[in-house]
């Protein structure tokens, strides 16, 4: 490192909640994710969209299908830094999903 280069400060960012645990339901269950810090342009993806889906704004929808999924959140489209949210849907015996008017 020469005298003109400054060490870069660590870039803090995180996503919350870390765990979403819900019971199976015929109603849409929406949980917005909260980003702390200043990631460049967060990118969201679900490991199992049948159990939990996520939109481009970080809103998770789940509860129709029992199971588990990870919501992956990268700091930018380059996907250099990753955080995750665990989603667990419990229960059974519920009929087809019902959309609740907003």
mmCIF file of N, CA and C in Angstrom:
data_model
loop_
_atom_site.group_PDB
_atom_site.id
_atom_site.type_symbol
_atom_site.label_atom_id
_atom_site.label_comp_id
_atom_site.label_asym_id
_atom_site.label_seq_id
_atom_site.Cartn_x
_atom_site.Cartn_y
_atom_site.Cartn_z
ATOM 1 N N UNK A 1 0.850 -1.174 0.000
ATOM 2 C CA UNK A 1 0.000 0.000 0.000
ATOM 3 C C UNK A 1 0.892 1.232 0.000
ATOM 4 N N UNK A 2 0.658 2.146 -0.961
ATOM 5 C CA UNK A 2 1.448 3.377 -0.936
ATOM 6 C C UNK A 2 0.783 4.388 -0.010
ATOM 7 N N UNK A 3 1.410 5.543 0.166
ATOM 8 C CA UNK A 3 0.915 6.540 1.115
ATOM 9 C C UNK A 3 -0.415 7.157 0.708
ATOM 10 N N UNK A 4 -0.798 7.071 -0.574
ATOM 11 C CA UNK A 4 -2.042 7.679 -1.034
ATOM 12 C C UNK A 4 -3.259 6.768 -0.837
ATOM 13 N N UNK A 5 -3.033 5.472 -0.704
ATOM 14 C CA UNK A 5 -4.150 4.548 -0.538
ATOM 15 C C UNK A 5 -4.584 4.496 0.922
ATOM 16 N N UNK A 6 -5.888 4.597 1.124
ATOM 17 C CA UNK A 6 -6.450 4.495 2.462
ATOM 18 C C UNK A 6 -7.111 3.124 2.603
ATOM 19 N N UNK A 7 -6.971 2.492 3.736
ATOM 20 C CA UNK A 7 -7.669 1.216 3.918
ATOM 21 C C UNK A 7 -9.179 1.446 3.871
ATOM 22 N N UNK A 8 -9.885 0.526 3.235
ATOM 23 C CA UNK A 8 -11.333 0.657 3.156
ATOM 24 C C UNK A 8 -11.968 0.232 4.464
ATOM 25 N N UNK A 9 -12.981 1.005 4.880
ATOM 26 C CA UNK A 9 -13.740 0.654 6.070
ATOM 27 C C UNK A 9 -14.634 -0.529 5.729
ATOM 28 N N UNK A 10 -14.840 -1.448 6.663
ATOM 29 C CA UNK A 10 -15.772 -2.547 6.388
ATOM 30 C C UNK A 10 -17.169 -1.978 6.149
ATOM 31 N N UNK A 11 -17.851 -2.546 5.181
ATOM 32 C CA UNK A 11 -19.188 -2.079 4.821
ATOM 33 C C UNK A 11 -20.220 -2.930 5.542
ATOM 34 N N UNK A 12 -20.896 -2.353 6.551
ATOM 35 C CA UNK A 12 -21.904 -3.094 7.298
ATOM 36 C C UNK A 12 -23.259 -3.007 6.607
ATOM 37 N N UNK A 13 -23.903 -4.146 6.500
ATOM 38 C CA UNK A 13 -25.305 -4.198 6.121
ATOM 39 C C UNK A 13 -25.855 -5.533 6.582
ATOM 40 N N UNK A 14 -27.165 -5.598 6.792
ATOM 41 C CA UNK A 14 -27.776 -6.852 7.213
ATOM 42 C C UNK A 14 -29.259 -6.814 6.876
ATOM 43 N N UNK A 15 -29.905 -7.955 6.997
ATOM 44 C CA UNK A 15 -31.322 -8.088 6.694
ATOM 45 C C UNK A 15 -32.015 -8.721 7.900
ATOM 46 N N UNK A 16 -33.240 -8.247 8.184
ATOM 47 C CA UNK A 16 -34.016 -8.748 9.320
ATOM 48 C C UNK A 16 -35.460 -8.940 8.899
ATOM 49 N N UNK A 17 -36.205 -9.853 9.511
ATOM 50 C CA UNK A 17 -35.796 -10.771 10.560
ATOM 51 C C UNK A 17 -34.900 -11.871 10.011
ATOM 52 N N UNK A 18 -34.225 -12.555 10.887
ATOM 53 C CA UNK A 18 -33.356 -13.671 10.491
ATOM 54 C C UNK A 18 -34.152 -14.968 10.332
ATOM 55 N N UNK A 19 -35.311 -15.055 11.013
ATOM 56 C CA UNK A 19 -36.142 -16.249 10.967
ATOM 57 C C UNK A 19 -37.599 -15.831 10.840
ATOM 58 N N UNK A 20 -38.301 -16.441 9.885
ATOM 59 C CA UNK A 20 -39.743 -16.275 9.743
ATOM 60 C C UNK A 20 -40.344 -17.654 9.969
ATOM 61 N N UNK A 21 -41.199 -17.778 10.975
ATOM 62 C CA UNK A 21 -41.826 -19.062 11.299
ATOM 63 C C UNK A 21 -43.329 -18.816 11.380
ATOM 64 N N UNK A 22 -44.085 -19.470 10.492
ATOM 65 C CA UNK A 22 -45.529 -19.286 10.445
ATOM 66 C C UNK A 22 -46.217 -20.644 10.352
ATOM 67 N N UNK A 23 -47.507 -20.654 10.682
ATOM 68 C CA UNK A 23 -48.337 -21.836 10.490
ATOM 69 C C UNK A 23 -48.956 -21.777 9.113
ATOM 70 N N UNK A 24 -49.189 -22.928 8.543
ATOM 71 C CA UNK A 24 -49.840 -23.010 7.237
ATOM 72 C C UNK A 24 -51.208 -22.341 7.333
ATOM 73 N N UNK A 25 -51.596 -21.627 6.283
ATOM 74 C CA UNK A 25 -52.828 -20.857 6.290
ATOM 75 C C UNK A 25 -53.382 -20.760 4.879
ATOM 76 N N UNK A 26 -54.712 -20.613 4.752
ATOM 77 C CA UNK A 26 -55.284 -20.397 3.419
ATOM 78 C C UNK A 26 -55.150 -18.945 2.977
ATOM 79 N N UNK A 27 -54.616 -18.074 3.849
ATOM 80 C CA UNK A 27 -54.470 -16.654 3.546
ATOM 81 C C UNK A 27 -53.011 -16.311 3.245
ATOM 82 N N UNK A 28 -52.823 -15.330 2.397
ATOM 83 C CA UNK A 28 -51.479 -14.839 2.085
ATOM 84 C C UNK A 28 -50.870 -14.237 3.347
ATOM 85 N N UNK A 29 -49.674 -14.652 3.682
ATOM 86 C CA UNK A 29 -48.950 -14.072 4.804
ATOM 87 C C UNK A 29 -47.756 -13.317 4.224
ATOM 88 N N UNK A 30 -47.780 -11.995 4.350
ATOM 89 C CA UNK A 30 -46.714 -11.140 3.800
ATOM 90 C C UNK A 30 -45.868 -10.589 4.932
ATOM 91 N N UNK A 31 -44.589 -10.760 4.786
ATOM 92 C CA UNK A 31 -43.642 -10.259 5.774
ATOM 93 C C UNK A 31 -42.601 -9.417 5.041
ATOM 94 N N UNK A 32 -42.560 -8.110 5.297
ATOM 95 C CA UNK A 32 -41.531 -7.280 4.655
ATOM 96 C C UNK A 32 -40.185 -7.468 5.349
ATOM 97 N N UNK A 33 -39.134 -7.584 4.559
ATOM 98 C CA UNK A 33 -37.785 -7.648 5.114
ATOM 99 C C UNK A 33 -37.275 -6.236 5.339
ATOM 100 N N UNK A 34 -36.473 -6.084 6.362
ATOM 101 C CA UNK A 34 -35.877 -4.798 6.693
ATOM 102 C C UNK A 34 -34.376 -4.872 6.451
ATOM 103 N N UNK A 35 -33.861 -3.933 5.681
ATOM 104 C CA UNK A 35 -32.425 -3.873 5.386
ATOM 105 C C UNK A 35 -31.801 -2.790 6.256
ATOM 106 N N UNK A 36 -30.744 -3.143 6.949
ATOM 107 C CA UNK A 36 -29.990 -2.171 7.758
ATOM 108 C C UNK A 36 -28.663 -1.925 7.056
ATOM 109 N N UNK A 37 -28.186 -0.716 7.133
ATOM 110 C CA UNK A 37 -26.966 -0.365 6.424
ATOM 111 C C UNK A 37 -27.325 0.111 5.024
ATOM 112 N N UNK A 38 -26.342 0.191 4.163
ATOM 113 C CA UNK A 38 -26.577 0.737 2.826
ATOM 114 C C UNK A 38 -26.048 -0.177 1.736
ATOM 115 N N UNK A 39 -26.700 -1.332 1.516
ATOM 116 C CA UNK A 39 -26.267 -2.134 0.374
ATOM 117 C C UNK A 39 -26.563 -1.362 -0.903
ATOM 118 N N UNK A 40 -25.759 -1.582 -1.913
ATOM 119 C CA UNK A 40 -25.860 -0.846 -3.181
ATOM 120 C C UNK A 40 -27.252 -0.937 -3.807
ATOM 121 N N UNK A 41 -27.695 -2.141 -4.116
ATOM 122 C CA UNK A 41 -29.002 -2.387 -4.731
ATOM 123 C C UNK A 41 -29.365 -3.836 -4.440
ATOM 124 N N UNK A 42 -30.027 -4.108 -3.311
ATOM 125 C CA UNK A 42 -30.269 -5.488 -2.892
ATOM 126 C C UNK A 42 -30.986 -6.328 -3.946
ATOM 127 N N UNK A 43 -30.572 -7.594 -4.024
ATOM 128 C CA UNK A 43 -31.180 -8.577 -4.927
ATOM 129 C C UNK A 43 -31.711 -9.702 -4.046
ATOM 130 N N UNK A 44 -32.987 -10.068 -4.240
ATOM 131 C CA UNK A 44 -33.647 -11.072 -3.415
ATOM 132 C C UNK A 44 -33.949 -12.314 -4.239
ATOM 133 N N UNK A 45 -33.813 -13.502 -3.600
ATOM 134 C CA UNK A 45 -34.117 -14.762 -4.276
ATOM 135 C C UNK A 45 -34.511 -15.806 -3.230
ATOM 136 N N UNK A 46 -35.458 -16.672 -3.573
ATOM 137 C CA UNK A 46 -35.884 -17.736 -2.681
ATOM 138 C C UNK A 46 -35.273 -19.061 -3.123
ATOM 139 N N UNK A 47 -34.856 -19.856 -2.146
ATOM 140 C CA UNK A 47 -34.331 -21.189 -2.458
ATOM 141 C C UNK A 47 -35.470 -22.169 -2.753
ATOM 142 N N UNK A 48 -36.693 -21.839 -2.336
ATOM 143 C CA UNK A 48 -37.838 -22.722 -2.526
ATOM 144 C C UNK A 48 -39.105 -21.876 -2.674
ATOM 145 N N UNK A 49 -39.376 -21.354 -3.891
ATOM 146 C CA UNK A 49 -40.518 -20.468 -4.088
ATOM 147 C C UNK A 49 -41.872 -21.104 -3.778
ATOM 148 N N UNK A 50 -41.970 -22.437 -3.757
ATOM 149 C CA UNK A 50 -43.233 -23.065 -3.375
ATOM 150 C C UNK A 50 -43.564 -22.808 -1.904
ATOM 151 N N UNK A 51 -42.553 -22.717 -1.070
ATOM 152 C CA UNK A 51 -42.746 -22.477 0.363
ATOM 153 C C UNK A 51 -42.755 -20.989 0.669
ATOM 154 N N UNK A 52 -41.832 -20.231 0.082
ATOM 155 C CA UNK A 52 -41.726 -18.788 0.338
ATOM 156 C C UNK A 52 -41.208 -18.096 -0.906
ATOM 157 N N UNK A 53 -41.949 -17.106 -1.364
ATOM 158 C CA UNK A 53 -41.478 -16.294 -2.488
ATOM 159 C C UNK A 53 -41.105 -14.923 -1.963
ATOM 160 N N UNK A 54 -40.311 -14.195 -2.748
ATOM 161 C CA UNK A 54 -39.902 -12.849 -2.359
ATOM 162 C C UNK A 54 -39.892 -11.976 -3.599
ATOM 163 N N UNK A 55 -40.397 -10.745 -3.458
ATOM 164 C CA UNK A 55 -40.404 -9.838 -4.609
ATOM 165 C C UNK A 55 -39.159 -8.963 -4.599
ATOM 166 N N UNK A 56 -39.040 -8.110 -5.613
ATOM 167 C CA UNK A 56 -37.842 -7.270 -5.761
ATOM 168 C C UNK A 56 -37.688 -6.224 -4.662
ATOM 169 N N UNK A 57 -38.764 -5.982 -3.887
ATOM 170 C CA UNK A 57 -38.697 -5.023 -2.785
ATOM 171 C C UNK A 57 -38.444 -5.694 -1.438
ATOM 172 N N UNK A 58 -38.308 -7.035 -1.432
ATOM 173 C CA UNK A 58 -38.027 -7.741 -0.193
ATOM 174 C C UNK A 58 -39.252 -8.108 0.612
ATOM 175 N N UNK A 59 -40.403 -8.260 -0.039
ATOM 176 C CA UNK A 59 -41.614 -8.705 0.639
ATOM 177 C C UNK A 59 -41.757 -10.208 0.455
ATOM 178 N N UNK A 60 -41.773 -10.926 1.565
ATOM 179 C CA UNK A 60 -41.864 -12.388 1.545
ATOM 180 C C UNK A 60 -43.332 -12.783 1.644
ATOM 181 N N UNK A 61 -43.762 -13.738 0.813
ATOM 182 C CA UNK A 61 -45.091 -14.327 0.905
ATOM 183 C C UNK A 61 -44.927 -15.810 1.172
ATOM 184 N N UNK A 62 -45.618 -16.305 2.200
ATOM 185 C CA UNK A 62 -45.497 -17.710 2.562
ATOM 186 C C UNK A 62 -46.738 -18.144 3.315
ATOM 187 N N UNK A 63 -46.784 -19.451 3.635
ATOM 188 C CA UNK A 63 -47.850 -19.964 4.470
ATOM 189 C C UNK A 63 -48.756 -20.970 3.814
ATOM 190 N N UNK A 64 -48.711 -21.106 2.492
ATOM 191 C CA UNK A 64 -49.591 -22.050 1.793
ATOM 192 C C UNK A 64 -49.085 -23.479 1.864
ATOM 193 N N UNK A 65 -47.772 -23.650 1.777
ATOM 194 C CA UNK A 65 -47.168 -24.981 1.674
ATOM 195 C C UNK A 65 -46.211 -25.185 2.847
ATOM 196 N N UNK A 66 -46.376 -26.270 3.613
ATOM 197 C CA UNK A 66 -45.427 -26.513 4.695
ATOM 198 C C UNK A 66 -44.040 -26.839 4.132
ATOM 199 N N UNK A 67 -43.035 -26.436 4.862
ATOM 200 C CA UNK A 67 -41.668 -26.720 4.445
ATOM 201 C C UNK A 67 -40.732 -25.615 4.890
ATOM 202 N N UNK A 68 -39.565 -25.590 4.273
ATOM 203 C CA UNK A 68 -38.536 -24.617 4.629
ATOM 204 C C UNK A 68 -37.953 -24.001 3.365
ATOM 205 N N UNK A 69 -37.481 -22.784 3.507
ATOM 206 C CA UNK A 69 -36.826 -22.078 2.408
ATOM 207 C C UNK A 69 -35.833 -21.086 3.000
ATOM 208 N N UNK A 70 -34.882 -20.689 2.188
ATOM 209 C CA UNK A 70 -33.965 -19.615 2.556
ATOM 210 C C UNK A 70 -34.214 -18.464 1.594
ATOM 211 N N UNK A 71 -34.362 -17.276 2.135
ATOM 212 C CA UNK A 71 -34.420 -16.082 1.311
ATOM 213 C C UNK A 71 -32.996 -15.548 1.270
ATOM 214 N N UNK A 72 -32.425 -15.517 0.084
ATOM 215 C CA UNK A 72 -31.052 -15.046 -0.110
ATOM 216 C C UNK A 72 -31.099 -13.580 -0.517
ATOM 217 N N UNK A 73 -30.260 -12.771 0.108
ATOM 218 C CA UNK A 73 -30.218 -11.340 -0.173
ATOM 219 C C UNK A 73 -28.771 -10.945 -0.438
ATOM 220 N N UNK A 74 -28.519 -10.474 -1.658
ATOM 221 C CA UNK A 74 -27.197 -9.981 -2.019
ATOM 222 C C UNK A 74 -27.202 -8.472 -1.971
ATOM 223 N N UNK A 75 -26.018 -7.886 -1.766
ATOM 224 C CA UNK A 75 -25.898 -6.436 -1.643
ATOM 225 C C UNK A 75 -26.073 -5.701 -2.962
ATOM 226 N N UNK A 76 -25.871 -6.401 -4.098
ATOM 227 C CA UNK A 76 -25.925 -5.748 -5.405
ATOM 228 C C UNK A 76 -26.099 -6.805 -6.488
ATOM 229 N N UNK A 77 -26.392 -6.392 -7.718
ATOM 230 C CA UNK A 77 -26.485 -7.361 -8.814
ATOM 231 C C UNK A 77 -25.183 -8.146 -9.043
ATOM 232 N N UNK A 78 -24.058 -7.620 -8.597
ATOM 233 C CA UNK A 78 -22.787 -8.338 -8.725
ATOM 234 C C UNK A 78 -22.698 -9.497 -7.738
ATOM 235 N N UNK A 79 -23.567 -9.515 -6.731
ATOM 236 C CA UNK A 79 -23.674 -10.587 -5.740
ATOM 237 C C UNK A 79 -22.352 -10.863 -5.026
ATOM 238 N N UNK A 80 -21.765 -9.814 -4.470
ATOM 239 C CA UNK A 80 -20.482 -9.942 -3.784
ATOM 240 C C UNK A 80 -20.640 -10.259 -2.300
ATOM 241 N N UNK A 81 -21.753 -9.842 -1.695
ATOM 242 C CA UNK A 81 -21.960 -10.027 -0.264
ATOM 243 C C UNK A 81 -23.364 -10.585 -0.053
ATOM 244 N N UNK A 82 -23.486 -11.644 0.759
ATOM 245 C CA UNK A 82 -24.745 -12.372 0.914
ATOM 246 C C UNK A 82 -25.206 -12.405 2.363
ATOM 247 N N UNK A 83 -26.501 -12.235 2.562
ATOM 248 C CA UNK A 83 -27.166 -12.456 3.847
ATOM 249 C C UNK A 83 -28.346 -13.387 3.565
ATOM 250 N N UNK A 84 -28.931 -13.944 4.611
ATOM 251 C CA UNK A 84 -30.069 -14.838 4.383
ATOM 252 C C UNK A 84 -31.086 -14.756 5.516
ATOM 253 N N UNK A 85 -32.308 -15.195 5.192
ATOM 254 C CA UNK A 85 -33.410 -15.282 6.141
ATOM 255 C C UNK A 85 -33.965 -16.699 6.022
ATOM 256 N N UNK A 86 -34.130 -17.373 7.143
ATOM 257 C CA UNK A 86 -34.691 -18.717 7.155
ATOM 258 C C UNK A 86 -36.208 -18.606 7.278
ATOM 259 N N UNK A 87 -36.940 -19.374 6.447
ATOM 260 C CA UNK A 87 -38.406 -19.398 6.488
ATOM 261 C C UNK A 87 -38.853 -20.817 6.778
ATOM 262 N N UNK A 88 -39.751 -20.958 7.775
ATOM 263 C CA UNK A 88 -40.310 -22.262 8.129
ATOM 264 C C UNK A 88 -41.825 -22.137 8.184
ATOM 265 N N UNK A 89 -42.516 -23.022 7.461
ATOM 266 C CA UNK A 89 -43.971 -23.050 7.468
ATOM 267 C C UNK A 89 -44.389 -24.396 8.053
ATOM 268 N N UNK A 90 -45.171 -24.344 9.140
ATOM 269 C CA UNK A 90 -45.598 -25.543 9.852
ATOM 270 C C UNK A 90 -47.069 -25.823 9.635
ATOM 271 N N UNK A 91 -47.453 -27.074 9.786
ATOM 272 C CA UNK A 91 -48.861 -27.442 9.807
ATOM 273 C C UNK A 91 -49.312 -28.135 8.555
ATOM 274 N N UNK A 92 -50.574 -28.508 8.551
ATOM 275 C CA UNK A 92 -51.160 -29.187 7.407
ATOM 276 C C UNK A 92 -52.661 -29.036 7.449
ATOM 277 N N UNK A 93 -53.347 -29.730 6.555
ATOM 278 C CA UNK A 93 -54.801 -29.763 6.576
ATOM 279 C C UNK A 93 -55.502 -28.488 6.191
ATOM 280 N N UNK A 94 -54.874 -27.637 5.402
ATOM 281 C CA UNK A 94 -55.519 -26.403 4.969
ATOM 282 C C UNK A 94 -55.789 -26.501 3.482
ATOM 283 N N UNK A 95 -56.927 -26.006 3.055
ATOM 284 C CA UNK A 95 -57.301 -26.077 1.635
ATOM 285 C C UNK A 95 -56.570 -25.032 0.805
ATOM 286 N N UNK A 96 -57.049 -24.798 -0.386
ATOM 287 C CA UNK A 96 -56.405 -23.906 -1.358
ATOM 288 C C UNK A 96 -56.220 -22.496 -0.813
ATOM 289 N N UNK A 97 -55.174 -21.773 -1.281
ATOM 290 C CA UNK A 97 -54.903 -20.409 -0.837
ATOM 291 C C UNK A 97 -56.045 -19.451 -1.166
ATOM 292 N N UNK A 98 -56.220 -18.461 -0.302
ATOM 293 C CA UNK A 98 -57.220 -17.418 -0.511
ATOM 294 C C UNK A 98 -56.500 -16.085 -0.479
ATOM 295 N N UNK A 99 -56.699 -15.261 -1.492
ATOM 296 C CA UNK A 99 -56.095 -13.927 -1.555
ATOM 297 C C UNK A 99 -56.967 -12.956 -0.767
ATOM 298 N N UNK A 100 -56.378 -12.255 0.203
ATOM 299 C CA UNK A 100 -57.109 -11.280 0.989
ATOM 300 C C UNK A 100 -56.951 -9.921 0.312
ATOM 301 N N UNK A 101 -58.059 -9.195 0.052
ATOM 302 C CA UNK A 101 -57.937 -7.881 -0.613
ATOM 303 C C UNK A 101 -57.118 -6.938 0.235
ATOM 304 N N UNK A 102 -56.274 -6.127 -0.415
ATOM 305 C CA UNK A 102 -55.437 -5.173 0.329
ATOM 306 C C UNK A 102 -56.187 -3.909 0.628
#
